PDB file of N, CA and C in Angstrom:
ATOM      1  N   UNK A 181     -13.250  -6.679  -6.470  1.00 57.00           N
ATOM      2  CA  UNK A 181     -12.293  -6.324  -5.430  1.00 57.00           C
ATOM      3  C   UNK A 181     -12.194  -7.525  -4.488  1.00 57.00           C
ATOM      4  N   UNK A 182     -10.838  -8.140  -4.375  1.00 60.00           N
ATOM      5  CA  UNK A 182     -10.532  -9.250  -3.677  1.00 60.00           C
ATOM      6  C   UNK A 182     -11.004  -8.628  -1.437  1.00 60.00           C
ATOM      7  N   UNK A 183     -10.303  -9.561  -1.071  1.00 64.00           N
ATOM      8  CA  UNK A 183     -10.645  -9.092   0.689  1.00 64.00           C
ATOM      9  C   UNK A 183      -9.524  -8.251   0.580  1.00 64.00           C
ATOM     10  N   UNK A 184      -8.526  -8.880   0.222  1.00 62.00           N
ATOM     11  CA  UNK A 184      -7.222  -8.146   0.582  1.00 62.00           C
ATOM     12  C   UNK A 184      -7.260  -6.969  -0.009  1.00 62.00           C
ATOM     13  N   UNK A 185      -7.726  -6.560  -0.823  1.00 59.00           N
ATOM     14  CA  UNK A 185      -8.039  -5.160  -1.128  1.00 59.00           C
ATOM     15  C   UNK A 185      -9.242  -4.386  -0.686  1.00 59.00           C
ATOM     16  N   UNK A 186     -10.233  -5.122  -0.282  1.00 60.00           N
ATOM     17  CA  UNK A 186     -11.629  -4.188   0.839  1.00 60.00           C
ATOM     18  C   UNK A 186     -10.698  -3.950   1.961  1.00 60.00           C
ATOM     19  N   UNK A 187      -9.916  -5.352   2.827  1.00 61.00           N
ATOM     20  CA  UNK A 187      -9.376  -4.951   4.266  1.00 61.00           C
ATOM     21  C   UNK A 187      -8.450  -3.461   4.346  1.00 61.00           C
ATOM     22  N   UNK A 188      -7.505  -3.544   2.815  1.00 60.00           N
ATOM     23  CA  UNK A 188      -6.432  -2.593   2.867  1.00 60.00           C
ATOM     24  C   UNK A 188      -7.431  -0.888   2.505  1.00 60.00           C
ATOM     25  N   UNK A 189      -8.251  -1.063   2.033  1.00 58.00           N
ATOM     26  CA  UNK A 189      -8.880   0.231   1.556  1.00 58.00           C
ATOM     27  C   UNK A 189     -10.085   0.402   3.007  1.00 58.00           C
ATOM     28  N   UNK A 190     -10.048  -0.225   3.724  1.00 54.00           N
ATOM     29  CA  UNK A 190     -11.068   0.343   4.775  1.00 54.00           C
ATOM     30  C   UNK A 190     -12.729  -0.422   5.090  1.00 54.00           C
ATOM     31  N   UNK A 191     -12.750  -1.329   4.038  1.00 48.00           N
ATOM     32  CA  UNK A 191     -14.353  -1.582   3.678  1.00 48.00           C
ATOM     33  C   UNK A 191     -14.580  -2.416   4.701  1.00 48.00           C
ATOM     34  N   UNK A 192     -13.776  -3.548   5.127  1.00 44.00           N
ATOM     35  CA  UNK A 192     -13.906  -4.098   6.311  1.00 44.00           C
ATOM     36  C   UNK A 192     -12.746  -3.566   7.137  1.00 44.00           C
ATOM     37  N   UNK A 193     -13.132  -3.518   8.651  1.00 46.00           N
ATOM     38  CA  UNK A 193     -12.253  -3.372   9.573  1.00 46.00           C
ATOM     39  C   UNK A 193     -11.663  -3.835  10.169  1.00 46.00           C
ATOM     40  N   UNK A 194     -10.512  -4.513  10.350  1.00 47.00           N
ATOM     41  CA  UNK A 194      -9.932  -5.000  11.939  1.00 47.00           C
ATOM     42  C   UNK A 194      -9.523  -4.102  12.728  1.00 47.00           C
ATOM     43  N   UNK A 195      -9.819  -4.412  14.393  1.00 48.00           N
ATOM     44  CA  UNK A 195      -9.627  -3.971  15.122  1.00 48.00           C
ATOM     45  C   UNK A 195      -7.858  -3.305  14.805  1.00 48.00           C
ATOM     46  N   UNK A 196      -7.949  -1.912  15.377  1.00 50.00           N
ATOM     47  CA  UNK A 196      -6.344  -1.318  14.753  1.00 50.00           C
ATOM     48  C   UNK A 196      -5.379  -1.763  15.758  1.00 50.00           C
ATOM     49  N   UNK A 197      -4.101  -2.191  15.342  1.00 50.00           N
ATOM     50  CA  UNK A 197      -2.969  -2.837  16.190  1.00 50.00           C
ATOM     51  C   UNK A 197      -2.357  -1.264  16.557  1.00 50.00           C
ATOM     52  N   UNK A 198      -2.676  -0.637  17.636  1.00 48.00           N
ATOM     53  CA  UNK A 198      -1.889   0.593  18.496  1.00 48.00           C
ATOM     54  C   UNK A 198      -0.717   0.592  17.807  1.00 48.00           C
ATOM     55  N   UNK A 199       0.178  -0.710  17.950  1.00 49.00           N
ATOM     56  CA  UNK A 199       1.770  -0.336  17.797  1.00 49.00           C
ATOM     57  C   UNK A 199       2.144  -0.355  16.264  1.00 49.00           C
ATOM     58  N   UNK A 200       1.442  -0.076  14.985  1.00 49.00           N
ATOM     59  CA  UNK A 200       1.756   0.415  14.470  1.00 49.00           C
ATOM     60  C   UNK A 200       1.199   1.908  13.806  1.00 49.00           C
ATOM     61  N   UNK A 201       0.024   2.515  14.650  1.00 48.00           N
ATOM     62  CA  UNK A 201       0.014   3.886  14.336  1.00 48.00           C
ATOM     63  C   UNK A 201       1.041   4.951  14.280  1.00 48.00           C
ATOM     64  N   UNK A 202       0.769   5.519  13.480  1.00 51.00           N
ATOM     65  CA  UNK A 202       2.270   6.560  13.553  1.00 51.00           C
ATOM     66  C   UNK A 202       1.907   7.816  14.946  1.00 51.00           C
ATOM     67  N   UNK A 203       2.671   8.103  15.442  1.00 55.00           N
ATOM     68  CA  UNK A 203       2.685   9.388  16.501  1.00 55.00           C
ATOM     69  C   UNK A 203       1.915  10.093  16.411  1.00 55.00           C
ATOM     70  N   UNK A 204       1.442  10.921  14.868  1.00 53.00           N
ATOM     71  CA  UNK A 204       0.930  11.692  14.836  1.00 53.00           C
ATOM     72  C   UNK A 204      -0.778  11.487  14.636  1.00 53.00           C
ATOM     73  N   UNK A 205      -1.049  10.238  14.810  1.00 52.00           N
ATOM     74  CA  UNK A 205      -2.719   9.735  15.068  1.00 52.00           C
ATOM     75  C   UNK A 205      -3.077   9.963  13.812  1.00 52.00           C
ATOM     76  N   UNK A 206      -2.565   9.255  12.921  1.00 52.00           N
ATOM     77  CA  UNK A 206      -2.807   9.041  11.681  1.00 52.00           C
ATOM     78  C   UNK A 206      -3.358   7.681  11.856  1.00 52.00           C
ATOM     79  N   UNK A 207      -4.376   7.604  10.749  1.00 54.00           N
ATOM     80  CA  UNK A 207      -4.358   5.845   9.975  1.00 54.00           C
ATOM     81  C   UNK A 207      -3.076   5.041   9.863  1.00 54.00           C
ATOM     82  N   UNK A 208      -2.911   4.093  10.273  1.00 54.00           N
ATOM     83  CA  UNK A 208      -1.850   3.456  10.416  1.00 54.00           C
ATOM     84  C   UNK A 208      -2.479   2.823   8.395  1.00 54.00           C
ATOM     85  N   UNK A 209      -1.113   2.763   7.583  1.00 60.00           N
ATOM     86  CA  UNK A 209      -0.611   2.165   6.337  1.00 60.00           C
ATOM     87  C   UNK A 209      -1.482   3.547   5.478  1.00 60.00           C
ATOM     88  N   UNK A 210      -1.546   4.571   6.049  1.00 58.00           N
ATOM     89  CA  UNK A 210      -1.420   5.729   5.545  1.00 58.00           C
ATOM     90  C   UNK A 210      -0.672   6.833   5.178  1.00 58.00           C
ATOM     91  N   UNK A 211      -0.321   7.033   3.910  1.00 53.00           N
ATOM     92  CA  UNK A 211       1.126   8.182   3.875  1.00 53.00           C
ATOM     93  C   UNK A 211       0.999   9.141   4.687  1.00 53.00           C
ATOM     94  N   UNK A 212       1.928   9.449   5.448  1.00 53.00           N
ATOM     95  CA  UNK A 212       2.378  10.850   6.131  1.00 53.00           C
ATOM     96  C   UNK A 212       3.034  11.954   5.658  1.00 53.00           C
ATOM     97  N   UNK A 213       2.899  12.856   5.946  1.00 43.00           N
ATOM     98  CA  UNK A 213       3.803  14.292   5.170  1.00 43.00           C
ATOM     99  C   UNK A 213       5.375  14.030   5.635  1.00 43.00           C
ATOM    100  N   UNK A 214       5.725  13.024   6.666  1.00 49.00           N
ATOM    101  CA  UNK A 214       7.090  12.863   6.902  1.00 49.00           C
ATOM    102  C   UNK A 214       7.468  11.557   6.615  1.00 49.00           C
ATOM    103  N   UNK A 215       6.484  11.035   5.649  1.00 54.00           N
ATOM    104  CA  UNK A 215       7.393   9.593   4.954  1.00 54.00           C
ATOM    105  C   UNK A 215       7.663   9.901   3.386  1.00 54.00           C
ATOM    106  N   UNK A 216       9.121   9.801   3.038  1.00 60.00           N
ATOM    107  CA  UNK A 216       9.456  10.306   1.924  1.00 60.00           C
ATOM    108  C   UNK A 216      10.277   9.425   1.530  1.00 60.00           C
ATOM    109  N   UNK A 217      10.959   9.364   0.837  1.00 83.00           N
ATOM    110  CA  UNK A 217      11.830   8.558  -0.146  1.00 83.00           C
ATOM    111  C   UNK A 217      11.041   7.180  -0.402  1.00 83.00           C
ATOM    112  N   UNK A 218      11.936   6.387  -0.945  1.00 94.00           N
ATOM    113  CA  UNK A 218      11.420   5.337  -1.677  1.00 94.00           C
ATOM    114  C   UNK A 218      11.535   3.873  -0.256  1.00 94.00           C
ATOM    115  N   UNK A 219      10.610   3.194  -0.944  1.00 96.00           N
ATOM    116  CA  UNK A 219      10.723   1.472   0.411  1.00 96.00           C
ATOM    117  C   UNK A 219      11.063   0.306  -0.924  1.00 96.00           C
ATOM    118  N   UNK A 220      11.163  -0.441  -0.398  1.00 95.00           N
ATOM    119  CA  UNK A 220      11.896  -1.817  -0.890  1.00 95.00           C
ATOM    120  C   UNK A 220      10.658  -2.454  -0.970  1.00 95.00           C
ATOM    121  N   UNK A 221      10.610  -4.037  -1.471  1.00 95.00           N
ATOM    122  CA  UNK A 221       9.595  -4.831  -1.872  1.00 95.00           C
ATOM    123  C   UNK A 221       9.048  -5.287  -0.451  1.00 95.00           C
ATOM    124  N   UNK A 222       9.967  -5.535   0.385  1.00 95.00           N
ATOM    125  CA  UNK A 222      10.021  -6.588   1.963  1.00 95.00           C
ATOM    126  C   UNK A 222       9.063  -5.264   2.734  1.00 95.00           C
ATOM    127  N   UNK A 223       9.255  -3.848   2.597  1.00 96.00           N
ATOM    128  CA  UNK A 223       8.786  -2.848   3.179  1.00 96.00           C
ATOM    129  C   UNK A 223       7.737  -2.784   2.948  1.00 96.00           C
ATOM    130  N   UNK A 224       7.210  -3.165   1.800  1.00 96.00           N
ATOM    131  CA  UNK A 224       5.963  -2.837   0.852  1.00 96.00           C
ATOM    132  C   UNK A 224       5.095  -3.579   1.332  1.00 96.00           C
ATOM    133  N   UNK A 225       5.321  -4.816   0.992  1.00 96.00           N
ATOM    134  CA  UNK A 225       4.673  -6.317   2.036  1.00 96.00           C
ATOM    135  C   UNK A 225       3.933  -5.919   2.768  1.00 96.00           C
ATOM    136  N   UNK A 226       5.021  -5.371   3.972  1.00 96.00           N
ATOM    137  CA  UNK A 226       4.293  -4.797   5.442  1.00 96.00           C
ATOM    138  C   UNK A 226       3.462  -4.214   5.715  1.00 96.00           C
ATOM    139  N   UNK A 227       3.433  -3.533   4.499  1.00 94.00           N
ATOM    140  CA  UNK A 227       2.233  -2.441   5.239  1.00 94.00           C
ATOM    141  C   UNK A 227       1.089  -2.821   3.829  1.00 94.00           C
ATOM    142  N   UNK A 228       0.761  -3.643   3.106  1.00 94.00           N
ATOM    143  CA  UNK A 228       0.199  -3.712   2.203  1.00 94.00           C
ATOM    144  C   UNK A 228      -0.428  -6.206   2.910  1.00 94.00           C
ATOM    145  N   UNK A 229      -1.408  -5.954   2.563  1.00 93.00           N
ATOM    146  CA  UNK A 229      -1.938  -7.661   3.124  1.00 93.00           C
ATOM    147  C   UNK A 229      -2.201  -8.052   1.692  1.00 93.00           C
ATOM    148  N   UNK A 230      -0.771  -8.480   1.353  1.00 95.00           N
ATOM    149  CA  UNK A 230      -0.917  -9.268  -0.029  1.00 95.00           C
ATOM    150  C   UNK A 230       0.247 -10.257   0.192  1.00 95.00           C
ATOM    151  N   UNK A 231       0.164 -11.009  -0.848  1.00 96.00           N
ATOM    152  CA  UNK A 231       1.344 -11.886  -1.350  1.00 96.00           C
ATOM    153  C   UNK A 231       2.480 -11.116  -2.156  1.00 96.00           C
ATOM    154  N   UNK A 232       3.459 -11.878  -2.310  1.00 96.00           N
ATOM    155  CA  UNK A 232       5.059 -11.443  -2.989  1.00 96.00           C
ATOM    156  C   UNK A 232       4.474 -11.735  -4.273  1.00 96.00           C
ATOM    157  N   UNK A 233       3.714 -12.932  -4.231  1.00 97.00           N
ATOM    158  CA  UNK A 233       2.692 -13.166  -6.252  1.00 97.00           C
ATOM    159  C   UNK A 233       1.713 -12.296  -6.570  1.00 97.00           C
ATOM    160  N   UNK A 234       0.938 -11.689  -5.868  1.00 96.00           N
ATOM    161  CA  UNK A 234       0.064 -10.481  -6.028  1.00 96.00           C
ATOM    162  C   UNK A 234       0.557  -8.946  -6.066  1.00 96.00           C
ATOM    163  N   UNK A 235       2.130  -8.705  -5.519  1.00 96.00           N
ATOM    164  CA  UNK A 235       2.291  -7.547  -5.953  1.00 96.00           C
ATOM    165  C   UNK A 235       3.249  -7.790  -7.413  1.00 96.00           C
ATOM    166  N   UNK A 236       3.995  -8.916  -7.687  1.00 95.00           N
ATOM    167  CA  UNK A 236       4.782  -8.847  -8.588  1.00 95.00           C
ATOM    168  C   UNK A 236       3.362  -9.332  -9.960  1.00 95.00           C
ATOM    169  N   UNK A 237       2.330  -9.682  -9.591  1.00 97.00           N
ATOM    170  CA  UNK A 237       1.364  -9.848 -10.496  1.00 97.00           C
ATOM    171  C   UNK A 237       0.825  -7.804 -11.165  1.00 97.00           C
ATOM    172  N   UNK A 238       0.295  -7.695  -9.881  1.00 95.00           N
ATOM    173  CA  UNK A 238      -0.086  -5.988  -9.597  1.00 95.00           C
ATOM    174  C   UNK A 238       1.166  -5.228 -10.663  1.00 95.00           C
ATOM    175  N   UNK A 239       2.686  -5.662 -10.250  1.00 95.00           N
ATOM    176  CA  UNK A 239       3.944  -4.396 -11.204  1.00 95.00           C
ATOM    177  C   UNK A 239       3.775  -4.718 -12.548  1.00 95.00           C
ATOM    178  N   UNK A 240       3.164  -6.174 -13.296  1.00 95.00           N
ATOM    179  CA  UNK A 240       3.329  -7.058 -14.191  1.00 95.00           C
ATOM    180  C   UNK A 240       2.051  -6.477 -15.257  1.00 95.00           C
ATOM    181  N   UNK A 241       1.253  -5.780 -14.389  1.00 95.00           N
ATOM    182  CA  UNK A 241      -0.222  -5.180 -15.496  1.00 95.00           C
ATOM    183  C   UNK A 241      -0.422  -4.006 -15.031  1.00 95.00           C
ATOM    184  N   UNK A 242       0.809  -2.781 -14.052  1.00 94.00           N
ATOM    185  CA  UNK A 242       1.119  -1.868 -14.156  1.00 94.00           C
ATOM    186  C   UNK A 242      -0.156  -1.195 -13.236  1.00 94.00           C
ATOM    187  N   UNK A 243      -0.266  -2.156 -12.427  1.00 94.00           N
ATOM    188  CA  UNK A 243      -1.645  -1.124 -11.405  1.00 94.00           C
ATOM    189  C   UNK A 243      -0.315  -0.421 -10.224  1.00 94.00           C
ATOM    190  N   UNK A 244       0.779  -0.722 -10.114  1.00 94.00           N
ATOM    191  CA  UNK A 244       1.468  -0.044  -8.697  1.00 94.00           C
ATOM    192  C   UNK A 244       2.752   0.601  -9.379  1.00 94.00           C
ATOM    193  N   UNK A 245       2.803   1.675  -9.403  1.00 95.00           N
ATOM    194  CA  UNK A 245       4.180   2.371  -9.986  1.00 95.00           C
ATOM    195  C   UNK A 245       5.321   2.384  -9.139  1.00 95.00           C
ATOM    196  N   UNK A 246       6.362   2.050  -9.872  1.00 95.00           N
ATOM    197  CA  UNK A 246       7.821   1.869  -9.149  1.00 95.00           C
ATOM    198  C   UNK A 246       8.597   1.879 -10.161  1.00 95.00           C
ATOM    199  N   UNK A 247      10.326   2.011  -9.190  1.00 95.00           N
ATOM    200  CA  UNK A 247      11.196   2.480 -10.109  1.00 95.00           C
ATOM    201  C   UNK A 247      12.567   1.208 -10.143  1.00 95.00           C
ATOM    202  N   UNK A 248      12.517   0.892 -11.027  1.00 94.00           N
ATOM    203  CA  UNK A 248      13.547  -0.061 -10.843  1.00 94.00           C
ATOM    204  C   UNK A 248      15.178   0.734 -11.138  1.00 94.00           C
ATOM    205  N   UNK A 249      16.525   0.101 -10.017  1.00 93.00           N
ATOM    206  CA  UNK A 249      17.395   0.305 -10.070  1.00 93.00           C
ATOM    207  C   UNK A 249      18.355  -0.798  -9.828  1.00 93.00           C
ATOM    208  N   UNK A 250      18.924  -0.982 -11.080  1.00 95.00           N
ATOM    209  CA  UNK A 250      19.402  -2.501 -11.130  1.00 95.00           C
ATOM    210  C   UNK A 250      18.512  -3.579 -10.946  1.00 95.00           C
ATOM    211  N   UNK A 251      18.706  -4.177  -9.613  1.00 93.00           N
ATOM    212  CA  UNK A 251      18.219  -5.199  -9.973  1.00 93.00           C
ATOM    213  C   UNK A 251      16.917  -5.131  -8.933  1.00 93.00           C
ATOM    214  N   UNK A 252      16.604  -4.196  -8.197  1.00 94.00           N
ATOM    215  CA  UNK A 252      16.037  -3.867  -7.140  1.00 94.00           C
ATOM    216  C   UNK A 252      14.487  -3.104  -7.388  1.00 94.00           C
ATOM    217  N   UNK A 253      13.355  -3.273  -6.923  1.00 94.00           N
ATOM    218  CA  UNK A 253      12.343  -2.473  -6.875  1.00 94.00           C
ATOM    219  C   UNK A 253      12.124  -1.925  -5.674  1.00 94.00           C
ATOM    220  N   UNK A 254      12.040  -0.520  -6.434  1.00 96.00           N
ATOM    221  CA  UNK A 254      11.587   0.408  -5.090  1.00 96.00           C
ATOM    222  C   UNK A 254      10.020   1.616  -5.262  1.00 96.00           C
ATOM    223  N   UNK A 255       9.464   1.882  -4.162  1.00 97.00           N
ATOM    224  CA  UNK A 255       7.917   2.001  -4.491  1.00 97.00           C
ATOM    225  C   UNK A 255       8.262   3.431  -3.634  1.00 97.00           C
ATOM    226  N   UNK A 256       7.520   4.541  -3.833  1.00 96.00           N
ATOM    227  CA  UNK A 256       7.131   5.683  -3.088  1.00 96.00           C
ATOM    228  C   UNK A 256       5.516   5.381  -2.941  1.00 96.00           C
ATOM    229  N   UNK A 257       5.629   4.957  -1.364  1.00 94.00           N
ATOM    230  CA  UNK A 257       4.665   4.779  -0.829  1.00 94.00           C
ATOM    231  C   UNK A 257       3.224   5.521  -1.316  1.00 94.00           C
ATOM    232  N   UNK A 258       3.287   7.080  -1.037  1.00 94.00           N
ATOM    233  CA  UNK A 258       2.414   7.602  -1.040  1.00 94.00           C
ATOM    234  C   UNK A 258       1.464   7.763  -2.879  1.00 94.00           C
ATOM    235  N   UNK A 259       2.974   7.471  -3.920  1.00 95.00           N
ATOM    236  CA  UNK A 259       2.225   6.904  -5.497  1.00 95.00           C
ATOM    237  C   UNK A 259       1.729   5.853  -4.978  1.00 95.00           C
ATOM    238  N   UNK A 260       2.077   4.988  -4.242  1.00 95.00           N
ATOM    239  CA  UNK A 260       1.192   3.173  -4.093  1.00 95.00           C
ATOM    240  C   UNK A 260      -0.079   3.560  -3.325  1.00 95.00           C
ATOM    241  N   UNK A 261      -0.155   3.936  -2.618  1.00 94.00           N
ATOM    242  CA  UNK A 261      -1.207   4.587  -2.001  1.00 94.00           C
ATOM    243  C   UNK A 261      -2.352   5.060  -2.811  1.00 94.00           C
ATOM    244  N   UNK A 262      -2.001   6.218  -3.702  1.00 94.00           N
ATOM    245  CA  UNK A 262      -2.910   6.688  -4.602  1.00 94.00           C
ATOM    246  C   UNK A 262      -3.381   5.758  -5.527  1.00 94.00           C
ATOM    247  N   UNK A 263      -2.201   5.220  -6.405  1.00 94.00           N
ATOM    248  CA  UNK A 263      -2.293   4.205  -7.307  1.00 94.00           C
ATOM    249  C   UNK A 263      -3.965   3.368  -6.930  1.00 94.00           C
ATOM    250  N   UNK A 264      -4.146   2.746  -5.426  1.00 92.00           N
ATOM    251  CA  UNK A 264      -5.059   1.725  -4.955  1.00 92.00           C
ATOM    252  C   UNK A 264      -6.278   2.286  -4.934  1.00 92.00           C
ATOM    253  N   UNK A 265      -6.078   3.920  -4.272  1.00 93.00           N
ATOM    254  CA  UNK A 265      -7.289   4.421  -4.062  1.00 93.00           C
ATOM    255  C   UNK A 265      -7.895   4.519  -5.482  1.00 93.00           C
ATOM    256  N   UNK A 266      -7.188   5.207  -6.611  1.00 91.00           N
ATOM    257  CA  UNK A 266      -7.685   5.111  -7.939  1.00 91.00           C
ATOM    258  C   UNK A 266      -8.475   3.789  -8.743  1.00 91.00           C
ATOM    259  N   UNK A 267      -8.045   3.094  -8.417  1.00 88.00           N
ATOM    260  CA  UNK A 267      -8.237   1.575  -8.410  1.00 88.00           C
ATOM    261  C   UNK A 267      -9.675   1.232  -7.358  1.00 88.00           C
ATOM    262  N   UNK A 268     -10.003   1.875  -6.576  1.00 86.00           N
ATOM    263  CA  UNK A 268     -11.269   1.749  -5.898  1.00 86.00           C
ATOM    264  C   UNK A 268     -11.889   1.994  -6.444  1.00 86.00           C
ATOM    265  N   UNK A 269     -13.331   0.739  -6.116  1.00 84.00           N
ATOM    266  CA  UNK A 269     -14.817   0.771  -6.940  1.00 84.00           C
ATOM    267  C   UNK A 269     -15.396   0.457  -5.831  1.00 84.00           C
ATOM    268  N   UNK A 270     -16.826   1.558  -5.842  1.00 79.00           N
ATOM    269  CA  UNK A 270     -17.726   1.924  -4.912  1.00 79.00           C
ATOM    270  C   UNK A 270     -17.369   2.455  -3.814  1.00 79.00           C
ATOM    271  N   UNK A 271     -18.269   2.319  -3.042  1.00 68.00           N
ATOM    272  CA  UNK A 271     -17.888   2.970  -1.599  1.00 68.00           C
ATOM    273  C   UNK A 271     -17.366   4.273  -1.554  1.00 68.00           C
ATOM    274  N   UNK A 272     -16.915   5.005  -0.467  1.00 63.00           N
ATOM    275  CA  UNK A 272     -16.396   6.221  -0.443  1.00 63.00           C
ATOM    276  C   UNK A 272     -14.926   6.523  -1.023  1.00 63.00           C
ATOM    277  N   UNK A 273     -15.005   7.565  -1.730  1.00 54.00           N
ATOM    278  CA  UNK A 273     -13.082   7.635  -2.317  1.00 54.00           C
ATOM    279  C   UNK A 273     -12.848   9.051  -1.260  1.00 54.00           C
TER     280      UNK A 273
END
């Protein structure tokens, strides 16, 4: 497991940036019961501490499920979400 995947799964911490927790005092880059439909690649980025070569590496050996339409990839957060946690070794799931 690279950093960028301990930082995104919890194993190390940074201090949490307030302004992007959601309202409802959730984990911030945690699915919510009111985030639904699909995000774009640029969306994905954001809330994920990787490279544009590490997720198109990640769609390329099928660890992150998405749906392509035309020419466009689009991700339902909360499958990417699971997808990673499944993908966790050791520590707490």
């Amino acid at each position: 497991m690279n950093n960028e995947q301990k930082d995104f799964l919890g194993v190390t911490r940074m201090p949490p940036d307030r302004s992007s927790v959601p309202e409802n005092g959730s984990e911030p880059n945690q699915p919510t019961s009111n985030e639904t439909g699909f995000i774009d690649e640029k969306q994905l980025l954001t809330k994920l501490p990787i490279s544009r070569r590490t997720l198109g590496n990640w769609k390329a050996k099928g660890f992150l499920p998405y749906i392509k339409i035309g020419r466009r990839c689009l991700y339902d957060w909360a499958s990417v979400h699971d997808a990673l946690l499944r993908r966790q070794r050791g520590g707490q799931r």
